[in-house]
Structures are given as structure tokens and as C-alpha cells.
Amino acid sequence: MVPLHVRTFGFPELQRDGQACPLSLRKGLALLVYLAESKGPIARDTVVAMLWPDSAEDVARARLRRLLHRIQLTLGDGCLTIDRSTIRWAATVALEVDSALFEAACDRGEFELACRLYTGDFLDGFSPGDSPQFDEWAFFRREALRGRAVQALERVVQDCSAAGDHAAAAAHAHRLVALDPLSEVYGRSLIRSLLLAGDRAAAERQLEALTQRLRDELGVAPEAETLALLKPDAAGGETVPPTRYVRGGSVHLAYQTYGQGPLDVLLLPGFVSHVERIWEEPRCRALLSALAAMGRLILFDRRGIGLSDRVGLSPSVAATARDISTVLDAAGSRRTLLLGASEAGPACIAFAADHPERVAGLILFASLAKGSATPDYPHALQAAQYDIWLQQLVAEWGGPAGIETFAPSLAADPQARAWWAGLLRASSSPGAIKGLLEALRDMDVRDLLGRIAAPTLVLHRRRDRAVLVGAGRDLAAHIPQASFVELDGADHWMFAGDQQPVLASIQAFISRLPA
């Protein structure tokens, strides 16, 4: 077997026995990386279309033949298996790819190893030139790997802090700040770790640098919580509830509990979440604290999202419903009030229908029963319209994508925009979220509505543009004995806009629940 290492983190490189294989052809490097990532044969037509999209077919095929010849001269005749229709790495090549090693370490939960393997962004600074299809593929792959690196770093910072190794926690928090310099959560984590490691001067420098970035980029000042870190005895205080993990099948789910009381309230947000960064937005934190005053609040990130394990497949409604059960078991909750927002509503509906004995009540906020419109369900976007919206959302990923629709009242707020952009990046990658939202587009839980036995409250703002109010009315009409409250406003997010009518409706609903 011929050992060959493919480095994809940073500028790509091929190595044999620790020595670089000099391949100066950018399109050759692009092809070999693409083959290594694909883990199987690739059609010649695919390669031609990807690397020479503007060339005539016969010209592009001739260029591919010359390129393959030069690759074989450099690496040896036996490196590739080539036939008339496909290309692949030869079975005699013992291929080692750093991105695959990194993902395998993440899958095994070896996050410290994963952090060591992630030496830079995927194909950072590399492009074969005049190959937009390859560049687009590399972008989505880069974002997916970056998201997993952020998650791995978060886990290692948690583990090092719990073990009292604050110097190591600070080193990894430095990398988190470099990946998302406008996140106050990561900035606070770094400052706190430096203080606990005894390096107050470095903590003060980090606060100064964070203050400068927020002022220059967003025109805002750090929150009082951040500034308070440098007050005496402030470094050890927790700013968010501790994150715990429970295993559901082969996936570890991140969850938190906050507050106390006779009632448990499980809040499941929409298509993205992050149980730690959700506390970073002041309005969102105020809403969570208000809910925790009504009972013990339970939060979790569904599989593939936020701090929970990333998975290859998009979580279905049924899988998320199973994860609800897993988290409730871990939290020791017997009867719970489920609060499902937006796309999380269907999973809460499924759980309530299948486990009536565990559900004290069900609240659906800005939710819907079906992901796309049909002749008998006009309350959602047509599938074609949905796909256009999804394409735009994915194209804007990394920035505050969709905030004008989700929260019109916050669309001009620079701090809210920065928080939303950071939450998106930390929650998922554009490629992964595309798969998740495609699954949500095709979901339909209308057949479950009649089986819900728990008291149900449906809340919806009448000018919501993300999920039309008709979807909320339809839910209330088909769930037995459901109450419907139509709220004023256009914000899709529960915490945006006027929270008081939302909280008053929830509190009144809780007061009517059977003891």
C-alpha cells in the first residue's frame, strides 16, 4: 500500500512519508481533494463541468486527460484508477485525509484531538480559478467543518474549566474568539478563564480588545455582564446555566435546566438553537428568566444543531420527539409543559400525541402543522417559494440572514444582527441547515392533531411573515379544545417585540392547568 496524506486544512498539500509531493497544478490539487473527500468514484462529466464550466466539451475533456497524465507523472501511475467514465483513488493507495480524521475524532467525542487536527479552515485561501461550482462546494464544506470545530472547542473549554485547568481553557477560548470575534459569550469565556488562571493583565487586554471590536464593527458597548467580570470576585460567577449532556441512541444531546418550581417547562426553539449563545441576547435572556420564574425551564439543542452532536442526516420530527423524551428523562421530568416555537411545534405535537401521560400542557408559538402549501393547506409557502427562500437564506449564511422577516423590530439593531449572525454560525453550517429545512418543508403532522389530549394554547402574531397567522388558526381549529390567542405585532421570534402579552398568556394558561 502506498501511504499518502492529503492536507485540506489551510492551503491543500499532498504528502508521502512526511514529504510534500510537489503538484503545482491548482486544478490538479482541486481534483485530488475532491476525490479524497468523495471517498469513491467521480464521473468524468462531473469533473469536467466543475473545473472547466466555460469550455467546450471536447476541449474540457482534453484538458482533463492532460491533467490526469501530469498527476500520474507526479504521484506515480498507480495512484488513480481511471476508466472511460469515472476517476477514483486507487485501492493500493493508503489515503489519509485530515478532514476525515477530524470528523472521526468529533464523532468519537475526542474533542481535544479534533481541536489539534483542525489547524485552519478547509482549503483556506485556495481556489482552482474559474471554477464556481468547486468554490461553492468548498464553501459549504468549509462552513460545515468550521461549525464542528467551534463545537469541539466549546466542549473542550467546558471540560478544561470543569477540571480546573483554566490555562488550557483560555488557550482554547482564544481560538473560539478568533473564529467569532464579535461573540461576547466567547469573549467572556476567555476573560473568565484568564482571570481564573491568574493572568489579570491578559484579561484586561482581552476586554479592551473586545470593547474596541464591538465599537468599531457594531457601534455598541459590551454588556454590563461582560464589564462586571473584572470586578473583584466576579470571575467565578456563572452567566448561564451549566450545560449537561445525555446520550440518545448514538447522539449526545446538550441540555440545561434553570429555575425551580412544581411545573417543568420544556422550551424547544425553531430551526436553529444554541443553549449557551441563546442567553447572549438581552431580550431573549429576559424571556428565558421570565419563563424560569413560572417553573423549572428545560432547554436543549436537537441533534445536529448547536452543542448537540452533529449528525449526517437531518433530524426528523419523530427523531426530535424521541430526543424530547431522552432529555426529559435526564432532567427527571415526569409531567411537562411543552413550549414549541415555529418549526419545533411539530415535534412537540408528535410527543404530545404519543405520550399524553407525560404532557401537562402544550403551547405552540408561531407554529404550523405542515411545511409547505397544498390545495387543502394554504397556510404555508408553496414548495417552489420555500426553495427560493431557503436558497436566499443559505446564500446569506454567516450574516444576519433573514432577520428582517424573523424580527422586523430588531432588523436595524446592530447588536441583535451580530448576535443572530453568530448564533447561526454556531448552531449549524449552511449545508446542514439546508438539509434540515428541506426536511421541514416536507413534514406534515396534521394527522396527529386530533390525538392531542393535553390542554393546548396556540399563540400567533397576526402580522408574522415567517409563518402566517392562518397556520396558527388552523392548529387551534384541529386540536381538541385548543385555545387560540392572536397577538399584535409582526415578529416571529417570541422574545422580539412586546413580550408582555406573550408572557401574560402563558402565565394565564399555566394557572388553568390541572394540579
Short mmCIF file of C-alpha atoms in Angstrom, two decimals:
data_model
loop_
_atom_site.label_atom_id
_atom_site.label_comp_id
_atom_site.label_asym_id
_atom_site.label_seq_id
_atom_site.Cartn_x
_atom_site.Cartn_y
_atom_site.Cartn_z
CA MET A 1 0.00 0.00 0.00
CA VAL A 2 1.27 3.48 -0.89
CA PRO A 3 0.73 5.87 2.11
CA LEU A 4 -0.47 9.31 1.09
CA HIS A 5 -1.66 12.13 3.34
CA VAL A 6 -3.99 14.81 1.99
CA ARG A 7 -3.97 18.05 3.95
CA THR A 8 -7.16 20.05 3.46
CA PHE A 9 -6.98 22.38 6.47
CA GLY A 10 -5.28 25.53 5.26
CA PHE A 11 -3.76 25.51 1.78
CA PRO A 12 -4.04 21.96 0.37
CA GLU A 13 -0.98 19.73 0.16
CA LEU A 14 -0.15 16.11 -0.61
CA GLN A 15 2.47 14.31 1.46
CA ARG A 16 4.16 10.94 1.05
CA ASP A 17 6.18 9.64 4.00
CA GLY A 18 6.07 13.10 5.57
CA GLN A 19 7.48 14.77 2.46
CA ALA A 20 5.48 17.16 0.28
CA CYS A 21 4.61 15.97 -3.22
CA PRO A 22 5.15 19.00 -5.45
CA LEU A 23 1.99 19.40 -7.53
CA SER A 24 1.82 22.98 -8.75
CA LEU A 25 -1.41 22.49 -10.73
CA ARG A 26 -4.27 24.15 -8.86
CA LYS A 27 -6.92 22.23 -10.77
CA GLY A 28 -4.99 19.05 -10.08
CA LEU A 29 -4.99 19.78 -6.36
CA ALA A 30 -8.69 20.60 -6.52
CA LEU A 31 -9.45 17.30 -8.27
CA LEU A 32 -7.41 15.21 -5.82
CA VAL A 33 -9.00 16.88 -2.78
CA TYR A 34 -12.46 16.42 -4.27
CA LEU A 35 -11.73 12.72 -4.91
CA ALA A 36 -10.40 12.30 -1.36
CA GLU A 37 -13.47 13.95 0.14
CA SER A 38 -15.85 11.94 -2.03
CA LYS A 39 -14.47 8.57 -0.87
CA GLY A 40 -15.47 6.91 -4.12
CA PRO A 41 -15.51 7.19 -7.90
CA ILE A 42 -16.39 10.50 -9.56
CA ALA A 43 -17.86 10.75 -13.04
CA ARG A 44 -15.63 12.39 -15.63
CA ASP A 45 -18.60 14.53 -16.66
CA THR A 46 -18.83 15.87 -13.11
CA VAL A 47 -15.14 16.79 -13.06
CA VAL A 48 -15.31 18.46 -16.47
CA ALA A 49 -18.36 20.53 -15.50
CA MET A 50 -16.80 21.52 -12.19
CA LEU A 51 -13.31 22.52 -13.33
CA TRP A 52 -13.90 23.85 -16.88
CA PRO A 53 -17.51 25.09 -16.91
CA ASP A 54 -16.96 27.59 -19.72
CA SER A 55 -15.03 25.33 -22.10
CA ALA A 56 -16.48 23.33 -24.95
CA GLU A 57 -16.94 19.68 -24.01
CA ASP A 58 -14.21 18.32 -26.25
CA VAL A 59 -11.75 20.97 -25.07
CA ALA A 60 -12.59 20.31 -21.41
CA ARG A 61 -12.18 16.56 -21.84
CA ALA A 62 -8.80 17.05 -23.49
CA ARG A 63 -7.72 19.26 -20.59
CA LEU A 64 -8.84 16.60 -18.14
CA ARG A 65 -6.78 13.93 -19.95
CA ARG A 66 -3.67 16.15 -19.82
CA LEU A 67 -4.28 16.94 -16.16
CA LEU A 68 -4.61 13.26 -15.23
CA HIS A 69 -1.40 12.48 -17.13
CA ARG A 70 0.54 15.15 -15.22
CA ILE A 71 -0.88 13.97 -11.88
CA GLN A 72 0.27 10.42 -12.64
CA LEU A 73 3.73 11.65 -13.61
CA THR A 74 3.99 13.37 -10.21
CA LEU A 75 2.41 10.75 -7.97
CA GLY A 76 3.01 7.58 -9.96
CA ASP A 77 0.95 5.63 -12.48
CA GLY A 78 -0.82 3.57 -9.84
CA CYS A 79 -2.20 6.45 -7.78
CA LEU A 80 -5.53 6.72 -9.62
CA THR A 81 -7.95 4.21 -11.09
CA ILE A 82 -9.27 5.67 -14.34
CA ASP A 83 -11.75 4.25 -16.80
CA ARG A 84 -13.79 5.77 -19.61
CA SER A 85 -16.44 7.23 -17.29
CA THR A 86 -15.01 7.56 -13.75
CA ILE A 87 -11.94 8.55 -11.73
CA ARG A 88 -11.05 7.46 -8.20
CA TRP A 89 -8.10 6.97 -5.90
CA ALA A 90 -6.57 3.54 -6.45
CA ALA A 91 -7.24 0.82 -3.88
CA THR A 92 -3.47 0.43 -3.48
CA VAL A 93 -3.20 3.97 -2.03
CA ALA A 94 -3.49 4.18 1.76
CA LEU A 95 -5.19 7.54 1.82
CA GLU A 96 -5.21 9.65 4.99
CA VAL A 97 -7.26 12.86 4.89
CA ASP A 98 -7.02 15.34 7.76
CA SER A 99 -10.67 16.44 7.46
CA ALA A 100 -11.81 12.80 7.75
CA LEU A 101 -9.58 12.27 10.80
CA PHE A 102 -11.03 15.43 12.35
CA GLU A 103 -14.65 14.38 11.80
CA ALA A 104 -13.95 10.87 13.10
CA ALA A 105 -12.50 12.38 16.30
CA CYS A 106 -15.61 14.54 16.70
CA ASP A 107 -17.84 11.51 16.15
CA ARG A 108 -15.97 9.59 18.87
CA GLY A 109 -16.22 12.52 21.28
CA GLU A 110 -12.44 13.02 21.25
CA PHE A 111 -12.79 16.79 21.05
CA GLU A 112 -9.29 17.67 22.25
CA LEU A 113 -7.81 15.58 19.44
CA ALA A 114 -10.25 17.18 17.00
CA CYS A 115 -9.06 20.64 18.05
CA ARG A 116 -5.44 19.64 17.42
CA LEU A 117 -6.32 18.31 13.99
CA TYR A 118 -8.19 21.47 12.97
CA THR A 119 -5.21 23.63 12.01
CA GLY A 120 -7.11 26.09 9.80
CA ASP A 121 -10.20 26.49 7.68
CA PHE A 122 -10.85 23.99 4.89
CA LEU A 123 -8.89 24.95 1.74
CA ASP A 124 -8.24 28.37 3.25
CA GLY A 125 -7.09 30.78 0.55
CA PHE A 126 -7.31 28.17 -2.21
CA SER A 127 -9.31 28.20 -5.42
CA PRO A 128 -8.59 26.42 -8.71
CA GLY A 129 -9.75 29.53 -10.58
CA ASP A 130 -12.72 29.93 -12.93
CA SER A 131 -14.50 27.05 -11.18
CA PRO A 132 -17.53 28.47 -9.34
CA GLN A 133 -19.05 25.03 -8.79
CA PHE A 134 -15.92 23.84 -6.98
CA ASP A 135 -15.73 27.07 -4.98
CA GLU A 136 -19.35 26.67 -3.91
CA TRP A 137 -18.75 23.06 -2.84
CA ALA A 138 -15.64 24.15 -0.91
CA PHE A 139 -17.60 26.94 0.80
CA PHE A 140 -20.28 24.61 2.13
CA ARG A 141 -17.69 22.04 3.21
CA ARG A 142 -15.62 24.76 4.89
CA GLU A 143 -18.61 26.05 6.85
CA ALA A 144 -19.63 22.55 7.94
CA LEU A 145 -16.14 21.75 9.25
CA ARG A 146 -15.82 25.17 10.86
CA GLY A 147 -19.08 24.59 12.71
CA ARG A 148 -17.82 21.28 14.05
CA ALA A 149 -14.55 22.94 15.10
CA VAL A 150 -16.46 25.60 17.03
CA GLN A 151 -18.49 22.87 18.73
CA ALA A 152 -15.34 20.89 19.60
CA LEU A 153 -13.66 23.98 21.05
CA GLU A 154 -16.74 24.78 23.12
CA ARG A 155 -16.74 21.26 24.55
CA VAL A 156 -13.01 21.38 25.37
CA VAL A 157 -13.34 24.78 27.08
CA GLN A 158 -16.14 23.32 29.21
CA ASP A 159 -14.13 20.23 30.08
CA CYS A 160 -10.95 22.16 30.93
CA SER A 161 -12.89 24.63 33.08
CA ALA A 162 -14.63 21.79 34.93
CA ALA A 163 -11.25 20.14 35.55
CA GLY A 164 -9.78 23.40 36.87
CA ASP A 165 -7.26 23.67 34.01
CA HIS A 166 -8.01 27.32 33.33
CA ALA A 167 -4.83 27.97 31.34
CA ALA A 168 -5.83 25.28 28.83
CA ALA A 169 -9.40 26.62 28.81
CA ALA A 170 -8.04 30.07 27.97
CA ALA A 171 -5.91 28.71 25.12
CA HIS A 172 -8.94 27.05 23.51
CA ALA A 173 -11.16 30.08 24.23
CA HIS A 174 -8.59 32.18 22.32
CA ARG A 175 -9.33 30.05 19.25
CA LEU A 176 -13.07 30.48 19.73
CA VAL A 177 -12.65 34.25 19.84
CA ALA A 178 -10.57 34.11 16.66
CA LEU A 179 -13.35 32.17 14.90
CA ASP A 180 -16.09 34.54 16.09
CA PRO A 181 -14.53 37.77 17.39
CA LEU A 182 -17.87 39.57 17.91
CA SER A 183 -19.32 36.97 20.27
CA GLU A 184 -19.47 38.32 23.82
CA VAL A 185 -20.12 34.77 25.06
CA TYR A 186 -16.75 33.62 23.72
CA GLY A 187 -15.11 36.87 24.84
CA ARG A 188 -16.45 36.43 28.37
CA SER A 189 -15.33 32.81 28.41
CA LEU A 190 -11.79 33.86 27.50
CA ILE A 191 -11.70 36.71 30.03
CA ARG A 192 -13.06 34.49 32.80
CA SER A 193 -10.55 31.71 32.03
CA LEU A 194 -7.65 34.17 32.06
CA LEU A 195 -8.79 35.57 35.41
CA LEU A 196 -9.11 32.11 36.91
CA ALA A 197 -5.66 31.24 35.52
CA GLY A 198 -4.27 34.24 37.40
CA ASP A 199 -3.49 36.41 34.37
CA ARG A 200 -5.48 39.56 35.11
CA ALA A 201 -3.38 41.71 32.78
CA ALA A 202 -4.21 39.47 29.83
CA ALA A 203 -7.90 39.51 30.83
CA GLU A 204 -7.87 43.30 30.84
CA ARG A 205 -6.25 43.34 27.39
CA GLN A 206 -8.90 40.97 26.08
CA LEU A 207 -11.69 43.14 27.47
CA GLU A 208 -10.13 46.19 25.86
CA ALA A 209 -9.81 44.39 22.51
CA LEU A 210 -13.41 43.12 22.70
CA THR A 211 -14.65 46.62 23.55
CA GLN A 212 -12.78 48.01 20.53
CA ARG A 213 -14.19 45.36 18.17
CA LEU A 214 -17.76 45.87 19.32
CA ARG A 215 -17.43 49.64 18.99
CA ASP A 216 -15.78 49.54 15.56
CA GLU A 217 -17.91 46.81 13.99
CA LEU A 218 -21.30 47.25 15.68
CA GLY A 219 -21.23 50.67 17.30
CA VAL A 220 -22.14 49.19 20.70
CA ALA A 221 -20.51 48.77 24.09
CA PRO A 222 -20.02 45.48 25.97
CA GLU A 223 -22.89 44.39 28.19
CA ALA A 224 -22.76 45.09 31.90
CA GLU A 225 -22.28 41.36 32.47
CA THR A 226 -19.05 41.46 30.47
CA LEU A 227 -17.73 44.56 32.23
CA ALA A 228 -18.57 43.05 35.63
CA LEU A 229 -16.10 40.20 35.08
CA LEU A 230 -13.18 42.38 36.12
CA LYS A 231 -14.80 43.40 39.38
CA PRO A 232 -13.45 41.63 42.47
CA ASP A 233 -14.69 38.05 42.92
CA ALA A 234 -16.64 38.19 39.68
CA ALA A 235 -14.63 35.68 37.65
CA GLY A 236 -16.13 32.60 39.22
CA GLY A 237 -19.76 33.55 38.68
CA GLU A 238 -21.79 31.65 36.09
CA THR A 239 -23.52 33.70 33.44
CA VAL A 240 -25.65 30.88 32.03
CA PRO A 241 -26.91 27.59 33.46
CA PRO A 242 -24.41 24.74 33.16
CA THR A 243 -24.72 22.64 30.02
CA ARG A 244 -25.08 18.89 30.51
CA TYR A 245 -25.15 16.00 28.06
CA VAL A 246 -27.29 12.92 27.74
CA ARG A 247 -26.91 10.13 25.23
CA GLY A 248 -29.87 9.46 22.97
CA GLY A 249 -29.01 6.44 20.83
CA SER A 250 -25.67 7.29 19.24
CA VAL A 251 -26.04 11.06 19.72
CA HIS A 252 -25.15 13.25 22.70
CA LEU A 253 -27.76 15.94 23.37
CA ALA A 254 -26.85 19.22 25.08
CA TYR A 255 -29.40 20.45 27.62
CA GLN A 256 -29.82 22.89 30.50
CA THR A 257 -32.21 23.32 33.41
CA TYR A 258 -32.85 26.66 35.04
CA GLY A 259 -35.08 27.78 37.89
CA GLN A 260 -37.31 25.64 40.05
CA GLY A 261 -40.96 25.07 40.76
CA PRO A 262 -43.70 22.48 40.70
CA LEU A 263 -44.01 22.69 36.90
CA ASP A 264 -41.39 21.81 34.29
CA VAL A 265 -41.41 23.91 31.11
CA LEU A 266 -39.52 22.49 28.12
CA LEU A 267 -38.81 25.18 25.52
CA LEU A 268 -37.82 23.99 22.05
CA PRO A 269 -36.89 26.85 19.66
CA GLY A 270 -37.23 26.87 15.87
CA PHE A 271 -34.82 25.61 13.24
CA VAL A 272 -31.61 26.77 14.97
CA SER A 273 -30.62 26.89 18.62
CA HIS A 274 -27.59 27.01 20.88
CA VAL A 275 -28.27 26.53 24.59
CA GLU A 276 -25.44 28.84 25.62
CA ARG A 277 -25.48 31.56 22.99
CA ILE A 278 -29.24 31.94 23.33
CA TRP A 279 -28.55 33.69 26.67
CA GLU A 280 -26.34 36.27 24.99
CA GLU A 281 -29.22 38.39 23.63
CA PRO A 282 -30.66 40.59 26.44
CA ARG A 283 -34.30 40.31 25.31
CA CYS A 284 -34.01 36.56 24.90
CA ARG A 285 -32.37 36.24 28.32
CA ALA A 286 -35.22 38.26 29.85
CA LEU A 287 -37.79 35.92 28.28
CA LEU A 288 -35.99 32.80 29.49
CA SER A 289 -35.71 34.22 33.00
CA ALA A 290 -39.43 35.05 33.00
CA LEU A 291 -40.29 31.51 31.92
CA ALA A 292 -37.99 30.11 34.61
CA ALA A 293 -39.95 32.12 37.17
CA MET A 294 -43.06 30.13 36.18
CA GLY A 295 -41.39 26.74 36.71
CA ARG A 296 -38.19 24.82 36.03
CA LEU A 297 -37.07 25.68 32.49
CA ILE A 298 -35.57 22.90 30.34
CA LEU A 299 -33.69 23.78 27.15
CA PHE A 300 -31.95 21.51 24.67
CA ASP A 301 -30.40 21.55 21.22
CA ARG A 302 -31.90 18.98 18.87
CA ARG A 303 -29.49 16.51 17.29
CA GLY A 304 -27.28 18.08 14.63
CA ILE A 305 -27.80 21.61 15.99
CA GLY A 306 -25.95 23.82 18.46
CA LEU A 307 -23.95 21.98 21.12
CA SER A 308 -25.54 18.60 20.45
CA ASP A 309 -23.64 16.13 18.29
CA ARG A 310 -23.61 16.92 14.59
CA VAL A 311 -25.12 14.09 12.57
CA GLY A 312 -25.06 13.22 8.89
CA LEU A 313 -28.83 13.14 8.43
CA SER A 314 -31.34 15.90 9.15
CA PRO A 315 -33.33 15.20 12.32
CA SER A 316 -36.90 14.18 11.50
CA VAL A 317 -39.96 15.17 13.54
CA ALA A 318 -40.01 11.65 15.00
CA ALA A 319 -36.30 11.78 15.94
CA THR A 320 -36.74 15.14 17.67
CA ALA A 321 -39.77 13.79 19.55
CA ARG A 322 -37.58 10.90 20.78
CA ASP A 323 -34.94 13.41 21.83
CA ILE A 324 -37.56 15.27 23.87
CA SER A 325 -38.22 12.03 25.77
CA THR A 326 -34.48 11.47 26.31
CA VAL A 327 -33.92 14.96 27.70
CA LEU A 328 -36.99 14.81 29.96
CA ASP A 329 -35.74 11.50 31.36
CA ALA A 330 -32.30 13.00 32.00
CA ALA A 331 -33.85 16.02 33.72
CA GLY A 332 -36.06 13.78 35.87
CA SER A 333 -39.25 15.34 34.49
CA ARG A 334 -42.44 13.29 34.72
CA ARG A 335 -45.06 15.78 33.52
CA THR A 336 -44.02 18.76 31.47
CA LEU A 337 -45.45 21.81 29.77
CA LEU A 338 -44.14 21.72 26.20
CA LEU A 339 -43.49 25.05 24.52
CA GLY A 340 -42.71 24.59 20.83
CA ALA A 341 -41.78 27.65 18.76
CA SER A 342 -42.07 27.76 14.97
CA GLU A 343 -40.59 24.63 13.34
CA ALA A 344 -40.22 22.96 16.77
CA GLY A 345 -44.00 22.81 17.12
CA PRO A 346 -44.45 19.63 15.03
CA ALA A 347 -42.03 17.64 17.23
CA CYS A 348 -43.87 18.82 20.36
CA ILE A 349 -47.16 17.84 18.70
CA ALA A 350 -45.79 14.36 17.94
CA PHE A 351 -44.56 13.91 21.51
CA ALA A 352 -47.85 15.12 22.99
CA ALA A 353 -49.84 12.76 20.75
CA ASP A 354 -47.70 9.72 21.59
CA HIS A 355 -47.05 10.42 25.31
CA PRO A 356 -50.19 12.07 26.74
CA GLU A 357 -49.32 10.86 30.25
CA ARG A 358 -46.13 12.97 30.24
CA VAL A 359 -47.60 16.24 28.95
CA ALA A 360 -49.23 18.64 31.39
CA GLY A 361 -49.93 21.14 28.63
CA LEU A 362 -48.87 22.20 25.13
CA ILE A 363 -48.12 25.72 23.90
CA LEU A 364 -47.44 26.34 20.22
CA PHE A 365 -45.99 29.74 19.31
CA ALA A 366 -45.89 30.89 15.67
CA SER A 367 -46.02 27.26 14.60
CA LEU A 368 -47.60 25.21 11.84
CA ALA A 369 -48.70 21.66 11.05
CA LYS A 370 -47.35 21.37 7.50
CA GLY A 371 -44.16 22.71 5.96
CA SER A 372 -45.43 23.71 2.54
CA ALA A 373 -48.74 24.58 0.92
CA THR A 374 -51.08 22.19 -0.87
CA PRO A 375 -54.65 22.73 -2.15
CA ASP A 376 -56.02 21.62 1.24
CA TYR A 377 -53.45 23.60 3.24
CA PRO A 378 -52.96 27.20 2.02
CA HIS A 379 -51.24 28.45 5.21
CA ALA A 380 -47.61 27.96 4.15
CA LEU A 381 -45.35 28.83 1.23
CA GLN A 382 -45.62 26.83 -1.95
CA ALA A 383 -42.74 24.35 -2.22
CA ALA A 384 -41.15 26.37 -5.04
CA GLN A 385 -41.43 29.59 -2.99
CA TYR A 386 -39.99 27.80 0.03
CA ASP A 387 -37.00 26.63 -2.01
CA ILE A 388 -36.33 30.19 -3.21
CA TRP A 389 -36.45 31.44 0.39
CA LEU A 390 -34.17 28.62 1.51
CA GLN A 391 -31.69 29.36 -1.26
CA GLN A 392 -31.54 33.01 -0.18
CA LEU A 393 -31.14 32.08 3.49
CA VAL A 394 -28.25 29.74 2.73
CA ALA A 395 -26.60 32.32 0.46
CA GLU A 396 -26.67 34.87 3.31
CA TRP A 397 -25.46 32.40 5.98
CA GLY A 398 -22.72 33.88 8.12
CA GLY A 399 -24.51 37.22 8.29
CA PRO A 400 -27.82 38.06 9.99
CA ALA A 401 -29.74 36.02 7.40
CA GLY A 402 -33.50 36.51 7.44
CA ILE A 403 -33.65 38.86 10.43
CA GLU A 404 -35.88 41.29 8.53
CA THR A 405 -38.50 38.55 8.26
CA PHE A 406 -37.98 36.89 11.63
CA ALA A 407 -37.77 40.05 13.72
CA PRO A 408 -38.67 43.29 11.90
CA SER A 409 -38.49 45.23 15.17
CA LEU A 410 -34.82 44.24 15.59
CA ALA A 411 -33.70 44.40 11.96
CA ALA A 412 -31.96 47.78 12.43
CA ASP A 413 -30.38 46.87 15.80
CA PRO A 414 -26.65 46.23 15.16
CA GLN A 415 -26.18 44.20 18.33
CA ALA A 416 -29.18 41.98 17.57
CA ARG A 417 -27.93 41.49 14.00
CA ALA A 418 -24.48 40.48 15.21
CA TRP A 419 -25.95 38.10 17.79
CA TRP A 420 -28.21 36.42 15.21
CA ALA A 421 -25.36 36.04 12.72
CA GLY A 422 -23.17 34.49 15.43
CA LEU A 423 -25.97 32.20 16.58
CA LEU A 424 -26.48 30.94 13.03
CA ARG A 425 -22.78 30.20 12.60
CA ALA A 426 -22.54 28.47 15.99
CA SER A 427 -25.75 26.49 15.51
CA SER A 428 -25.15 24.91 12.13
CA SER A 429 -23.46 25.14 8.76
CA PRO A 430 -25.25 26.32 5.61
CA GLY A 431 -25.14 22.85 4.06
CA ALA A 432 -26.51 21.14 7.16
CA ILE A 433 -29.25 23.68 7.69
CA LYS A 434 -30.29 23.31 4.07
CA GLY A 435 -30.95 19.60 4.67
CA LEU A 436 -32.82 20.32 7.90
CA LEU A 437 -35.08 22.93 6.32
CA GLU A 438 -35.76 20.71 3.32
CA ALA A 439 -36.98 18.04 5.74
CA LEU A 440 -39.17 20.63 7.49
CA ARG A 441 -40.57 21.71 4.13
CA ASP A 442 -41.83 18.17 3.59
CA MET A 443 -43.13 17.48 7.11
CA ASP A 444 -46.87 17.07 7.83
CA VAL A 445 -48.30 16.33 11.29
CA ARG A 446 -51.95 17.15 10.57
CA ASP A 447 -52.95 13.55 11.23
CA LEU A 448 -51.68 13.87 14.81
CA LEU A 449 -53.63 16.98 15.82
CA GLY A 450 -56.84 15.13 16.73
CA ARG A 451 -54.90 12.84 19.11
CA ILE A 452 -53.69 15.62 21.40
CA ALA A 453 -55.37 15.26 24.77
CA ALA A 454 -53.39 17.84 26.74
CA PRO A 455 -54.69 21.38 27.29
CA THR A 456 -53.31 23.42 24.40
CA LEU A 457 -52.64 27.12 23.81
CA VAL A 458 -51.83 28.44 20.33
CA LEU A 459 -50.17 31.87 20.17
CA HIS A 460 -49.51 33.75 16.95
CA ARG A 461 -48.78 37.35 15.99
CA ARG A 462 -51.17 38.48 13.31
CA ARG A 463 -48.58 40.12 11.01
CA ASP A 464 -45.96 37.35 11.25
CA ARG A 465 -44.39 37.00 7.79
CA ALA A 466 -42.29 33.89 8.52
CA VAL A 467 -45.29 31.69 9.46
CA LEU A 468 -48.65 33.16 8.51
CA VAL A 469 -51.27 33.58 11.21
CA GLY A 470 -53.58 31.26 9.27
CA ALA A 471 -51.30 28.37 10.25
CA GLY A 472 -51.91 29.14 13.92
CA ARG A 473 -55.65 29.39 13.43
CA ASP A 474 -55.61 26.04 11.64
CA LEU A 475 -53.73 24.39 14.52
CA ALA A 476 -56.24 25.67 17.06
CA ALA A 477 -59.16 24.58 14.88
CA HIS A 478 -57.94 20.96 14.64
CA ILE A 479 -56.56 20.35 18.16
CA PRO A 480 -59.39 19.34 20.52
CA GLN A 481 -60.30 22.10 22.96
CA ALA A 482 -57.33 24.28 21.98
CA SER A 483 -57.35 28.00 22.83
CA PHE A 484 -56.14 30.50 20.26
CA VAL A 485 -54.72 33.91 21.15
CA GLU A 486 -53.91 36.24 18.27
CA LEU A 487 -51.31 38.77 19.34
CA ASP A 488 -50.46 42.11 17.80
CA GLY A 489 -47.11 42.56 16.07
CA ALA A 490 -45.04 41.19 13.20
CA ASP A 491 -42.11 39.49 14.99
CA HIS A 492 -41.80 35.75 14.52
CA TRP A 493 -39.41 35.36 17.44
CA MET A 494 -41.12 35.06 20.80
CA PHE A 495 -38.66 37.34 22.58
CA ALA A 496 -38.74 40.12 19.95
CA GLY A 497 -41.30 42.87 20.09
CA ASP A 498 -43.66 43.14 23.06
CA GLN A 499 -43.04 40.15 25.35
CA GLN A 500 -45.63 41.03 27.94
CA PRO A 501 -48.76 39.78 26.09
CA VAL A 502 -46.91 36.53 25.36
CA LEU A 503 -45.85 36.00 28.96
CA ALA A 504 -49.27 37.03 30.31
CA SER A 505 -50.98 34.49 28.03
CA ILE A 506 -48.57 31.74 29.12
CA GLN A 507 -48.99 32.60 32.80
CA ALA A 508 -52.79 32.59 32.50
CA PHE A 509 -52.67 29.24 30.69
CA ILE A 510 -50.44 27.72 33.38
CA SER A 511 -52.78 28.92 36.12
CA ARG A 512 -55.63 26.96 34.49
CA LEU A 513 -53.72 23.68 34.21
CA PRO A 514 -54.96 20.83 36.41
CA ALA A 515 -52.84 20.33 39.52
#
